[in-house]
Amino acid sequence: MFKFIHAADLHLDSPLQKLERYEGVPVDEVRGATRHALENLVDLALAEEVALVILAGDLYDGDWKDYNTGLFLNAQMVRLQEGGVRVLLIRGNHDAANTMTKSLRLPENVRSFSEKRPETEILEDLGVAVHGQSFASRAETDNLAAGYPDPVPGMFNIGMLHSSVTGREGHENYAPCSLETLTLKGYDYWALGHAHTREILSRTPFVAYSGNIQGRHARETGPRGCWLVTVDDGIMQEPEFRELDTVRWELVSVDLTGARTGSEAVDRAVPELGAAVERGEERPVIVRIEMGGGCPADVELRSDIRKWENELRSRAQEIGRGRIWVEKVVLNTRAPDHGERLGEGPLQEIMALLDELEADDETFAGLCAELEGFWAKVPPELRRGRDSLAPGNPDRIRDLLGRVRPLLLDRFERGEA
Amino acid sequence: MKLNRLDLLAFGPFTNRSLVFGGTGHGLHVVYGPNEAGKSSALRALRQLLYGIDHKSGDGFLHPYEKMRVGALLEHSDGRTLECVRRKGRSNTLLDPEEDTPLDEGVLHNFLGGVDQDGFQKMFGIDHADLVRGGREILAGKGDIGRILFSAGAGISNLQSVQETLEKQVQELFKPSGKKPVINTALARIKEVQAEMRSLQLSAGKWAGHDRELRKTMKRREEVAARLREAQRQAGLLERILEGLPAATVRREILGRLDALRDAPLLADDFSARRQKTASDLRVAEHTVTRVGQALDSVRERLNACEVPETVLAEEARITGLYQTYGMIRKADEDRKVRVGQLGAARRGAEAILRDLGHDPGTTDPDSLHLPRTERIRLKELMDEDGELRIEVRQNEATLAELGEQRRVLELEQSALKPPRGIAGLKQTLERVMKLGDLEERCSELRLSITREQELAHAAMLRAGRWKGGLEELEAVSFPEPERIDIFAERLQADRAELDRAGERERDLRQRLDGVADQIQRLAGEEDVPVEGDLRVIRESRTLGWKMIRAAWLEGRLAGEEVLRYADGCGSDPGALAAAYEQVVEECDRIADRMRTRADVVARKSALLQERESLERQHRESEVGIREQEERLKRTGQEWTGLWAEHGLVPDSPREMSAWVRKMEQVQAQLTGIRERRGELDLVEDRAGRAGQELRDRLEELAEPVPPGGPGAVADHCRAVVEESENLAAAAARVDRDLVRIAGEERQAGAAKQELAARRSAWQASWAPLVRRLGLDESAGPSLVQAVLEQLDELGKRVLEQKDFQVRIDGIDRDARTFEAELDELLGRVLPRVLGESIETRVAELHGELVRARAVRERSRALEKELSDLAGQLDAARTETVRLRGTWSELCREAGCSERDDLIRVENLAARRRHEENQLQVREEQLLGLSGGLDLQEFTGMIFVEDADTLEPRLEALQSEIRTLHEEASELDQRIGTERTELARMDGRSRAAELADESQSLLGRLERDMEEYVQLRFSAIVLKRAIERYRDRNQGPLVQRASELFSRMTLGNFSGLRVQYAEKDPVLVGLRADSRDTIPVEGMSEGTADQLYLGFRLAGLEQYLEHNEPVPFVVDDLLITFDDDRSRASLQALAELAARTQVIFFTHHAHLVDLARESVDPDVLRCQEI
């Protein structure tokens, strides 16, 4: 009998994205989360006395240049070496892009598979054959799996592959292949990397993504870790998922349908926040709060979202016992609409203007142009991707425009400022 | 829309109160409510009716939240009406008052013409504070017409400050070329952090470079170390040779000298010392013998000269004793003088006392006055008794006075007490009632529990459903027993299962049939498979053919017709027969062969055919079975439905019905419980009534007033009556008891008084004789007796003292006489010459004689001791001389010589040999220390082989090389250290990653700030554009209408308003009526600015109402700072507005109501009071 661990997408030293610090959040506990997750992996391997650790690609971020990261990885691999654990790894798209990958001398217990051709490592003592191939370049578009060798008869065959198996959304389509290619290969276990969400694609043979070992932003929620697999006399037992993450990301959705005031909205969010803290067990939990539903509170919330965010953070602090970090509050709420519109009047003038801006791209562009000097200052990190803060991303900017009406109504309401 | 009625059903202080706003047209409704009447609550009720009751309402103080209700009757401009009620809650809060069902908010929204809460409060509501704020805004805005129109049109009174705040916040967040604003600061900080992060990132090349350098340096360091070891080894050898060279040379010379001394004896190390000591000791010993002999002779002479006086020394002890006794005799003589003085003083004291007591000291013997001890004691006792008697008499008198006082007080109290009443009956009844417990409480508990149980039962019944009747009917109903339902459940299940089984069987048979047919089909398709029947037919044909051939062959008979048929029409000749027969025989063989070769197939086909037949039969039977079973199931179902028909119920499955019946039975059980409680309630109520009546009867018997209220109150009153009466009785008893006690105590005190008088006379009888014994009158009191006794004691003491002193003086005189007799006796024997001298001289002489004799004796003893010591010393010196001469002979023998002088020469030779040998050993030890492990011979060999002159230069060259190597090694060590430090610094630290985190954190914050900036900028721009557009569209008509209203409200002080086009934006100015002057807005008074604002508000409203559904304009005490004339003008303006929409004017100033009555058309005005 022997055990092995399948993990992938360590993304060591990848920062927690756009995570604003504020008073009372567990900064120290969150620092170095990806490193601690790797330490957890090594601890697990030693505690479970696994024979083999399989890392299916993406040890680093592609554009991360600090050799210290590599040295840290080495230190952890040495710990495994001292415990008599062998490590097999393939390089993924990020590793291929990273210069460190080539220059780092790995300890002797670590074998990195070639990027030129698929290779097979035979572990006679375990009765295991591991097949794998690394990425040669960042954008590997060949179907690598197709070229993998036939299984070695009489052995437990494991395939390591960094790939986007057909139908995995949200990840670049590298080393594409179909699930069928994998299941028909005749291997016993396919250790996949690349997709950051854990997923079992097939049970016989077992084909699975382990997901990354530590979530790094609001879309990487829930437990993160690795598969711990026990093979007894060539027969695999059901793989166990083991959590490794030291910081948990959670998405808290709050239904505000019918809520009348901002305070009520906060009250509704509180139990959900409590539940998120519970889910994180003892870890620090980073929470994104998404509020939705038709409600009169929408106006109050949108008029000063910062204020309500602070309110939620403060309430979270009370229930989170120093472990909760509210990353952001996203409003998907809408004001209840009775269908009719007030006729002519000053306020109606504002509504009419906003309607025009909403409907007419040219007017909208004119409005954006008034902020010309500002757009140029938006740093590149905030201009990337679907959240880009630039006139070129009208959905995002129109969302901000949507806050104008509540803001003005609220200011008028408050009397003298 | 107008409001016809506002129903304050349960809101704030109101309960079911309605305000009616009826009448034709819209009307100006003045609602007057003095302070505390609830004016503000009514205002809130109106708003919250339309838009929902506040989540945290403060109007729930009287009616709890869930009961809060406010209703209204509304009328749309198109004539529709809407009656509705608003409750507090989260959803479905608008209700139809008739049905109590939720109403669609959309309908109300339609009545309001789409005006939301904000708009309603701002556009259709105004109070004094709004007016003042609006006026101030106009003054501050310096007549900016855009802002005036906009804020008055929307009812916003803080437009300018909103705009300014927006601008300020924008500036605080970001300036395109600033450094301080939040976003600018954050951008700079992010750059810093990222720069620091990059500087901390370690490149792979840098690490590898240091790693390579370290390895290279370490290799060189090892080489240097090896060379250094070799050079040091060589240098060490040369150094040793150089150092060993002098010692080796000296050694060689010593060895030569030793050779010459080889005959000298080897004497012991201490030989010389021993020889010298022996010679010196011998000289000393011989001198001592001579010196001691002379001293001995001198001492003997002095001893003979000494003479010791033995007579005196024989009396030594007695002389010493007498000398000591003489000291004491002298001291006693001194004492005697003192005692004689004391004796005289004591005698004089006794004589004085005697005179004091009236006696003559010359004649009276003091002993005759002595009073015996028993009589003294008796006198003392009588004196004590006298004191006790006096105290007791005083106490007795006080006790008698105190008791008399107590008795008087109690007698007063007794006469004041009320007579007691008979309450035993009342008390008894009350106790009985108390035992029954709190009956009223029990009643209300029971009532409550009945109501609750009933509600529960009702709810349970409704939940269970199905039952159409009421609770009362339900209680009486009996549903089918569970056992019956179970039987039906089993039957229906069994029937269904049976039907399923039959169906299953039918399907199974059909499948098997299909299978069999399929197999038969397949066999047939494969090839021809003959069966037994086929063979039988062809064999019969063969036998027939053979019969015909046999007939033709043996009998020559050919049956033409048969042959023709047999040969299948091929002819009737023998050839055709033979051919046909041959064919038949072949066929017969073929079939037989085929049956033999395919015997298995043949057998299977036969079996299959049989099986098909059997299966078809079974299938038909099973179809019949299914139909029968279906029929049975249907019948059971009908029976089941029939079971419930009597209750008018249509049953579901038995399981559901069973559950339902269980629920119903629970409800029935609850109902039974309720009935039992009702019974109990009746019982308790009855008991309570009766108890109350009994108590009332008892009170009447006692002529006590009967309190109102139930049995509880009556019982409480009864308890009070009983308690009061009992307290009274207890007080009377206490007074009686005390009086009896006091009478007894007074009797005791009288008896004591008599006893005291008796004791006094007895005392007098004992006292008189004793006093007379003292020579006093019997009337003398204890104090006088006490004084006389003390005088007598003092006299006794003086007499005793006189006797003591006399005894002491006599003793001293006797001792002096005895001493002198003894002294003279001794002198007679030892020193007769001093007899007759004074006693001092006698004693001193005798003592001096003894001292002198003692001195002579001491000297003689010392000389004897010296003589004995000297004789001992002489013996010892002689013995030592003999011993030392022996030792000397021994030394000569050791050195192998006989003569004293020869001994010293031999001793010198031996010393030289020893010296050389020691020198040799020193050199050899030196050389061995340098030999580096070689033996002495090898090492000296090596030394003498070397060329002494080349040694030093060679050594210097080596040492120089060693120094250079050391320097290089040190340099290399330093380099290794540096590289190691560099590599150690590259320890996989995470600082750069932490900075990346920090940079992300700052970006997160920045993103938010940037969003806020965009939001604020957009808001400011949109607001500015809206103001401009509204002004462009509405300036003309609005200014004109406002101008008219303003002129009237200022009572003609201003003729109107005008827009002036200054340099920048158009500006509003006022026109003076009496001149053509224009007054800038900021030049107007605050009150005028208020009226200007009101003018624009009303103008804006009128304009809005031209195109939209009217909404009531709610005015809250607006005119409190206006004077009466301006108030009238303003009320008229409001009345004009009432032509377009309903105006509701709340006030708590009665005079405004009067002003309205004076100035407003009575058809339009409607007044009411809250």
Coordinates of N, CA and C in Angstrom, one line a residue, chain A residues 13 15-21 31-32 35 64-68 71-72 103 105 258 260 264 268 302-303 306 309 313 327-328 338 340-347 349-350 353-354 356-357 367-368 370-371 373-375 377-379 381-382 387 389 396-397 400-401 403-405 407-409 411-417, chain B residues 51-53 90 105 109-110 113-115 118 122 133 150 153-154 156 158-159 161-162 165-166 169 174 176 183 187 194 197 201-204 207 211 215 986-990 992-994 996-998 1000-1001 1003-1019 1021-1023 1025-1026 1029-1030 1033 1104 1108:
Chain A
D13 N 3.6 33.0 -3.8 CA 3.8 34.5 -3.7 C 2.9 35.3 -4.6
P15 N 0.0 37.6 -5.0 CA -0.7 38.4 -4.0 C -2.2 38.2 -4.0
L16 N -2.8 38.5 -2.9 CA -4.3 38.5 -2.8 C -4.8 39.8 -3.4
Q17 N -5.6 39.6 -4.5 CA -5.8 40.7 -5.4 C -6.7 41.8 -4.9
K18 N -6.3 43.0 -5.0 CA -7.1 44.2 -4.6 C -7.7 44.1 -3.3
L19 N -7.0 43.6 -2.3 CA -7.6 43.4 -1.0 C -7.2 44.6 -0.1
E20 N -8.1 45.5 0.0 CA -7.9 46.7 0.8 C -7.7 46.4 2.3
R21 N -6.7 46.9 2.9 CA -6.5 46.8 4.3 C -7.3 47.8 5.0
R31 N -1.0 37.3 5.6 CA 0.3 37.4 4.9 C 0.9 36.1 4.6
G32 N 1.4 36.0 3.3 CA 2.2 34.8 2.9 C 1.3 33.6 2.8
R35 N 2.4 30.7 0.6 CA 3.5 29.9 1.2 C 3.0 29.0 2.3
W64 N 6.1 36.8 -12.1 CA 6.7 37.1 -10.7 C 8.2 36.8 -10.8
K65 N 9.1 37.7 -10.4 CA 10.5 37.6 -10.7 C 11.4 37.4 -9.5
D66 N 10.8 37.2 -8.3 CA 11.7 37.1 -7.1 C 12.2 35.7 -6.9
Y67 N 13.6 35.5 -7.0 CA 14.2 34.2 -6.9 C 13.9 33.6 -5.5
N68 N 13.7 34.5 -4.6 CA 13.4 34.1 -3.2 C 12.2 33.1 -3.2
L71 N 13.6 29.8 -4.0 CA 14.4 29.3 -2.8 C 13.4 28.7 -1.7
F72 N 12.3 29.4 -1.6 CA 11.3 28.9 -0.6 C 10.8 27.6 -1.0
S103 N 16.4 28.4 -14.1 CA 17.6 28.5 -13.3 C 17.6 27.9 -12.0
R105 N 17.9 25.2 -9.3 CA 18.3 23.8 -9.1 C 17.4 23.1 -8.1
G258 N -37.4 43.8 -0.7 CA -38.3 44.4 0.3 C -37.6 45.2 1.4
R260 N -36.2 48.0 3.5 CA -36.6 49.4 3.4 C -35.4 50.4 3.6
E264 N -31.5 48.0 7.7 CA -32.1 46.7 7.6 C -31.3 45.8 6.7
R268 N -29.7 42.2 7.6 CA -29.9 40.9 6.9 C -28.6 40.3 6.5
R302 N -27.0 52.9 -2.4 CA -26.2 53.4 -3.5 C -25.7 54.9 -3.3
S303 N -26.5 55.6 -2.5 CA -26.1 57.0 -2.3 C -24.8 57.2 -1.7
R306 N -19.8 53.6 0.3 CA -18.7 53.6 1.2 C -19.1 53.5 2.7
E309 N -20.5 50.1 3.4 CA -19.5 49.2 3.4 C -18.8 49.2 4.8
R313 N -18.5 46.4 7.6 CA -17.2 45.9 8.1 C -17.1 46.0 9.6
E327 N -14.0 42.2 1.9 CA -13.2 42.7 0.8 C -13.9 43.8 0.1
K328 N -15.2 43.7 -0.1 CA -15.9 44.6 -1.0 C -17.4 44.3 -0.8
H338 N -42.7 51.3 -10.0 CA -44.1 51.2 -10.1 C -44.6 51.5 -11.5
E340 N -44.7 54.0 -13.3 CA -45.1 55.4 -13.7 C -43.9 56.4 -13.4
R341 N -43.9 57.4 -14.1 CA -42.9 58.4 -14.0 C -43.5 59.7 -13.7
L342 N -42.9 60.5 -12.8 CA -43.5 61.8 -12.5 C -43.3 62.7 -13.8
G343 N -44.2 63.6 -13.9 CA -44.1 64.5 -15.1 C -42.9 65.4 -15.1
E344 N -43.2 66.7 -15.3 CA -42.1 67.6 -15.4 C -41.8 68.2 -14.1
G345 N -40.6 68.5 -13.8 CA -40.1 69.1 -12.6 C -38.6 69.0 -12.5
P346 N -38.0 69.7 -11.6 CA -36.6 69.7 -11.5 C -36.0 68.3 -11.3
L347 N -36.6 67.5 -10.4 CA -36.0 66.2 -10.2 C -36.2 65.3 -11.5
E349 N -36.0 66.4 -14.3 CA -35.0 66.8 -15.3 C -33.8 66.0 -15.1
I350 N -33.4 65.7 -13.8 CA -32.3 64.8 -13.5 C -32.5 63.4 -14.1
L353 N -32.2 63.4 -17.8 CA -30.8 63.5 -18.2 C -30.1 62.1 -18.0
L354 N -30.3 61.5 -16.9 CA -29.7 60.1 -16.7 C -30.2 59.1 -17.7
E356 N -31.1 59.7 -20.7 CA -30.4 60.0 -21.9 C -29.0 59.4 -21.9
L357 N -28.3 59.7 -20.8 CA -26.9 59.2 -20.7 C -26.9 57.6 -20.8
L367 N -19.9 62.9 -21.4 CA -19.8 63.0 -20.0 C -18.5 62.4 -19.5
C368 N -18.1 61.3 -20.1 CA -16.8 60.7 -19.7 C -15.6 61.6 -20.1
E370 N -15.5 64.6 -19.9 CA -15.2 65.7 -18.9 C -14.2 65.3 -17.8
L371 N -14.0 64.0 -17.7 CA -13.1 63.5 -16.7 C -11.7 63.1 -17.3
G373 N -8.7 64.2 -17.7 CA -7.4 64.2 -16.9 C -7.4 63.1 -15.9
F374 N -8.5 62.6 -15.6 CA -8.6 61.5 -14.5 C -8.3 60.1 -15.1
W375 N -8.9 59.9 -16.2 CA -8.8 58.5 -16.8 C -7.3 58.1 -17.0
K377 N -4.9 58.8 -15.3 CA -4.2 58.4 -14.0 C -4.6 57.1 -13.5
V378 N -5.6 56.4 -14.1 CA -5.9 55.1 -13.6 C -4.8 54.1 -13.9
P379 N -4.2 53.5 -12.9 CA -3.1 52.7 -13.1 C -3.4 51.4 -13.9
E381 N -3.1 48.4 -13.5 CA -3.7 47.2 -12.8 C -5.2 47.3 -12.8
L382 N -5.7 48.6 -12.7 CA -7.1 48.8 -12.6 C -7.8 48.9 -14.0
D387 N -13.2 44.0 -15.1 CA -13.5 45.1 -14.1 C -12.8 46.4 -14.5
L389 N -11.5 49.9 -15.1 CA -12.1 51.2 -14.7 C -11.7 52.2 -15.8
R396 N -19.1 49.0 -16.7 CA -18.6 49.4 -15.4 C -18.9 50.9 -15.1
I397 N -18.6 51.7 -16.0 CA -18.8 53.1 -15.8 C -20.3 53.5 -15.6
L400 N -21.5 53.1 -12.3 CA -21.2 54.2 -11.4 C -22.2 55.3 -11.6
L401 N -22.6 55.5 -12.9 CA -23.6 56.5 -13.2 C -24.9 56.2 -12.5
R403 N -25.3 55.3 -9.7 CA -25.3 55.8 -8.3 C -25.6 57.3 -8.2
V404 N -25.6 58.0 -9.3 CA -25.8 59.4 -9.3 C -27.1 59.8 -8.7
R405 N -28.2 59.1 -9.2 CA -29.5 59.5 -8.7 C -29.7 59.3 -7.2
L407 N -27.5 59.2 -5.0 CA -26.6 60.1 -4.3 C -27.3 61.5 -4.2
L408 N -27.8 62.0 -5.3 CA -28.3 63.3 -5.3 C -29.6 63.4 -4.4
L409 N -30.5 62.4 -4.5 CA -31.7 62.4 -3.7 C -31.3 62.4 -2.2
R411 N -28.6 63.5 -0.8 CA -28.0 64.8 -0.4 C -29.2 65.8 -0.2
F412 N -30.1 65.8 -1.1 CA -31.3 66.7 -1.0 C -32.0 66.4 0.3
E413 N -32.1 65.1 0.6 CA -32.9 64.7 1.7 C -32.3 65.2 3.0
R414 N -30.9 65.1 3.0 CA -30.2 65.4 4.3 C -30.3 66.8 4.7
G415 N -30.9 67.7 3.9 CA -31.0 69.1 4.3 C -29.6 69.7 4.2
E416 N -29.4 70.7 5.1 CA -28.1 71.4 5.0 C -27.0 70.5 5.3
A417 N -26.0 70.5 4.5 CA -24.9 69.5 4.6 C -24.0 70.0 5.8
Chain B
Y51 N -46.9 56.0 2.0 CA -45.6 55.4 1.7 C -45.1 54.3 2.6
G52 N -46.0 53.9 3.6 CA -45.5 52.8 4.5 C -45.1 53.4 5.8
I53 N -45.4 52.6 6.9 CA -45.1 53.0 8.2 C -43.6 52.7 8.5
R90 N -43.4 44.4 6.7 CA -42.3 44.4 5.6 C -42.9 44.3 4.2
E105 N -49.9 48.0 -4.5 CA -49.3 49.3 -4.3 C -49.4 50.2 -5.5
H109 N -50.1 54.1 -6.2 CA -49.0 54.9 -6.9 C -49.7 55.7 -8.0
N110 N -50.6 55.0 -8.7 CA -51.3 55.7 -9.8 C -52.1 56.9 -9.2
G113 N -50.1 59.8 -8.9 CA -49.5 60.3 -10.1 C -48.0 60.0 -10.2
G114 N -47.6 58.9 -9.5 CA -46.2 58.5 -9.6 C -45.2 59.3 -8.7
V115 N -45.8 60.2 -7.9 CA -44.9 60.9 -7.0 C -44.4 60.0 -5.9
D118 N -40.0 60.8 -1.6 CA -39.2 61.9 -1.6 C -39.8 63.2 -2.2
K122 N -40.9 66.7 -0.5 CA -40.2 67.9 -0.9 C -41.1 68.9 -1.7
R133 N -34.9 78.0 5.3 CA -33.7 77.5 4.5 C -33.7 78.0 3.1
F150 N -34.8 75.8 -9.7 CA -34.7 74.4 -9.5 C -35.0 74.0 -8.0
G153 N -38.7 74.7 -7.4 CA -39.5 73.7 -8.2 C -39.5 72.4 -7.5
A154 N -38.4 72.0 -7.0 CA -38.4 70.6 -6.4 C -38.6 70.6 -4.9
I156 N -36.4 71.8 -2.8 CA -35.1 71.5 -2.2 C -34.6 72.8 -1.6
N158 N -31.6 73.0 0.0 CA -30.1 73.0 0.3 C -29.3 72.8 -1.0
L159 N -29.9 73.2 -2.1 CA -29.2 72.9 -3.4 C -27.8 73.5 -3.5
S161 N -25.7 74.2 -1.1 CA -24.7 73.5 -0.2 C -24.4 72.1 -0.8
V162 N -25.4 71.5 -1.4 CA -25.2 70.2 -2.0 C -24.1 70.3 -3.1
T165 N -20.7 71.0 -1.5 CA -20.1 69.8 -0.9 C -19.5 68.9 -1.9
L166 N -20.3 68.7 -3.0 CA -19.8 67.8 -4.1 C -18.5 68.3 -4.6
Q169 N -15.7 67.7 -2.1 CA -15.3 66.2 -2.0 C -14.5 65.8 -3.2
F174 N -9.3 64.2 -5.8 CA -8.3 64.1 -6.9 C -8.2 65.5 -7.6
P176 N -6.0 66.9 -11.1 CA -5.1 66.4 -12.1 C -3.7 66.7 -11.9
I183 N -6.4 60.5 -3.9 CA -6.0 59.6 -5.1 C -4.6 59.9 -5.5
L187 N -1.6 57.1 -5.6 CA -0.9 56.8 -6.8 C 0.6 56.8 -6.5
Q194 N 5.8 49.7 -5.4 CA 6.2 48.8 -6.4 C 7.7 48.9 -6.7
M197 N 9.4 47.0 -4.1 CA 9.2 45.6 -4.4 C 10.2 45.1 -5.5
Q201 N 13.3 42.3 -5.2 CA 13.2 41.0 -5.9 C 14.6 40.5 -6.3
L202 N 14.8 39.3 -6.1 CA 16.2 38.7 -6.3 C 16.2 38.0 -7.7
S203 N 17.2 38.4 -8.5 CA 17.2 37.8 -9.8 C 17.9 36.4 -9.7
A204 N 17.5 35.5 -10.6 CA 18.1 34.2 -10.6 C 19.6 34.3 -10.8
W207 N 21.9 35.2 -7.8 CA 22.0 34.0 -6.9 C 23.1 33.1 -7.5
D211 N 26.7 31.9 -5.9 CA 26.9 30.4 -5.7 C 28.2 29.9 -6.3
R215 N 31.9 28.5 -4.6 CA 32.5 27.2 -4.8 C 34.0 27.3 -5.3
M986 N 19.8 35.6 0.7 CA 18.8 35.1 -0.3 C 18.3 33.8 0.2
D987 N 17.4 34.0 1.3 CA 17.0 32.8 2.0 C 15.6 32.4 1.7
G988 N 15.1 32.9 0.6 CA 13.7 32.6 0.3 C 12.8 33.5 1.1
R989 N 13.3 34.7 1.5 CA 12.4 35.6 2.2 C 11.2 36.1 1.4
S990 N 10.2 36.6 2.1 CA 9.0 36.9 1.4 C 8.7 38.4 1.4
A992 N 9.4 40.8 -0.7 CA 8.9 41.3 -2.0 C 7.5 40.9 -2.2
A993 N 7.2 39.6 -1.8 CA 5.8 39.2 -2.0 C 4.9 40.0 -1.1
E994 N 5.4 40.3 0.1 CA 4.5 41.1 1.0 C 4.3 42.5 0.5
A996 N 4.1 43.1 -2.7 CA 3.1 42.9 -3.7 C 1.7 42.9 -3.1
D997 N 1.6 42.2 -2.0 CA 0.3 42.2 -1.3 C -0.1 43.6 -0.9
E998 N 0.9 44.4 -0.4 CA 0.6 45.7 0.0 C 0.2 46.6 -1.2
Q1000 N -1.3 45.5 -3.8 CA -2.6 45.1 -4.1 C -3.6 45.8 -3.2
S1001 N -3.3 45.8 -1.9 CA -4.2 46.4 -0.9 C -4.4 47.9 -1.3
L1003 N -4.1 49.2 -4.2 CA -4.9 49.3 -5.4 C -6.4 49.1 -5.1
G1004 N -6.6 48.2 -4.2 CA -8.0 47.9 -3.8 C -8.6 49.2 -3.3
R1005 N -7.9 49.9 -2.4 CA -8.4 51.1 -1.8 C -8.5 52.2 -2.9
L1006 N -7.5 52.3 -3.8 CA -7.6 53.3 -4.8 C -8.8 53.1 -5.7
E1007 N -9.0 51.8 -6.1 CA -10.1 51.5 -7.0 C -11.4 52.1 -6.4
R1008 N -11.6 51.9 -5.1 CA -12.8 52.4 -4.4 C -12.8 53.9 -4.5
D1009 N -11.7 54.5 -4.2 CA -11.6 56.0 -4.2 C -11.9 56.5 -5.6
M1010 N -11.4 55.8 -6.6 CA -11.6 56.3 -8.0 C -13.1 56.1 -8.3
E1011 N -13.7 55.0 -7.9 CA -15.1 54.9 -8.2 C -15.9 56.0 -7.5
E1012 N -15.5 56.3 -6.3 CA -16.2 57.4 -5.6 C -16.0 58.7 -6.3
Y1013 N -14.8 58.9 -6.8 CA -14.5 60.2 -7.6 C -15.4 60.3 -8.8
V1014 N -15.5 59.2 -9.5 CA -16.3 59.2 -10.7 C -17.8 59.5 -10.4
Q1015 N -18.2 58.8 -9.3 CA -19.6 59.0 -8.9 C -19.9 60.4 -8.5
L1016 N -18.9 61.0 -7.8 CA -19.1 62.4 -7.3 C -19.1 63.4 -8.5
R1017 N -18.1 63.1 -9.4 CA -18.0 64.0 -10.6 C -19.2 63.9 -11.4
F1018 N -19.7 62.7 -11.7 CA -20.9 62.5 -12.5 C -22.0 63.2 -11.9
S1019 N -22.2 63.1 -10.5 CA -23.3 63.7 -9.9 C -23.3 65.2 -10.0
I1021 N -21.8 67.0 -12.3 CA -22.0 67.4 -13.7 C -23.5 67.3 -14.1
V1022 N -24.1 66.1 -13.7 CA -25.5 65.9 -14.0 C -26.4 66.9 -13.3
L1023 N -26.1 67.2 -12.1 CA -26.9 68.2 -11.4 C -26.8 69.6 -12.0
R1025 N -26.0 70.3 -15.1 CA -26.7 70.3 -16.4 C -28.2 70.3 -16.2
A1026 N -28.7 69.6 -15.2 CA -30.2 69.6 -14.9 C -30.7 71.0 -14.6
R1029 N -30.8 73.1 -17.7 CA -31.9 72.7 -18.6 C -33.3 73.1 -18.0
Y1030 N -33.4 73.0 -16.7 CA -34.7 73.3 -16.1 C -34.9 74.8 -16.3
R1033 N -35.9 75.8 -19.8 CA -37.3 75.4 -20.2 C -38.3 76.2 -19.5
Y1104 N -46.4 72.5 -12.3 CA -46.4 71.0 -12.3 C -47.9 70.5 -12.4
N1108 N -50.1 67.3 -14.5 CA -50.0 66.1 -13.7 C -51.2 65.9 -12.8

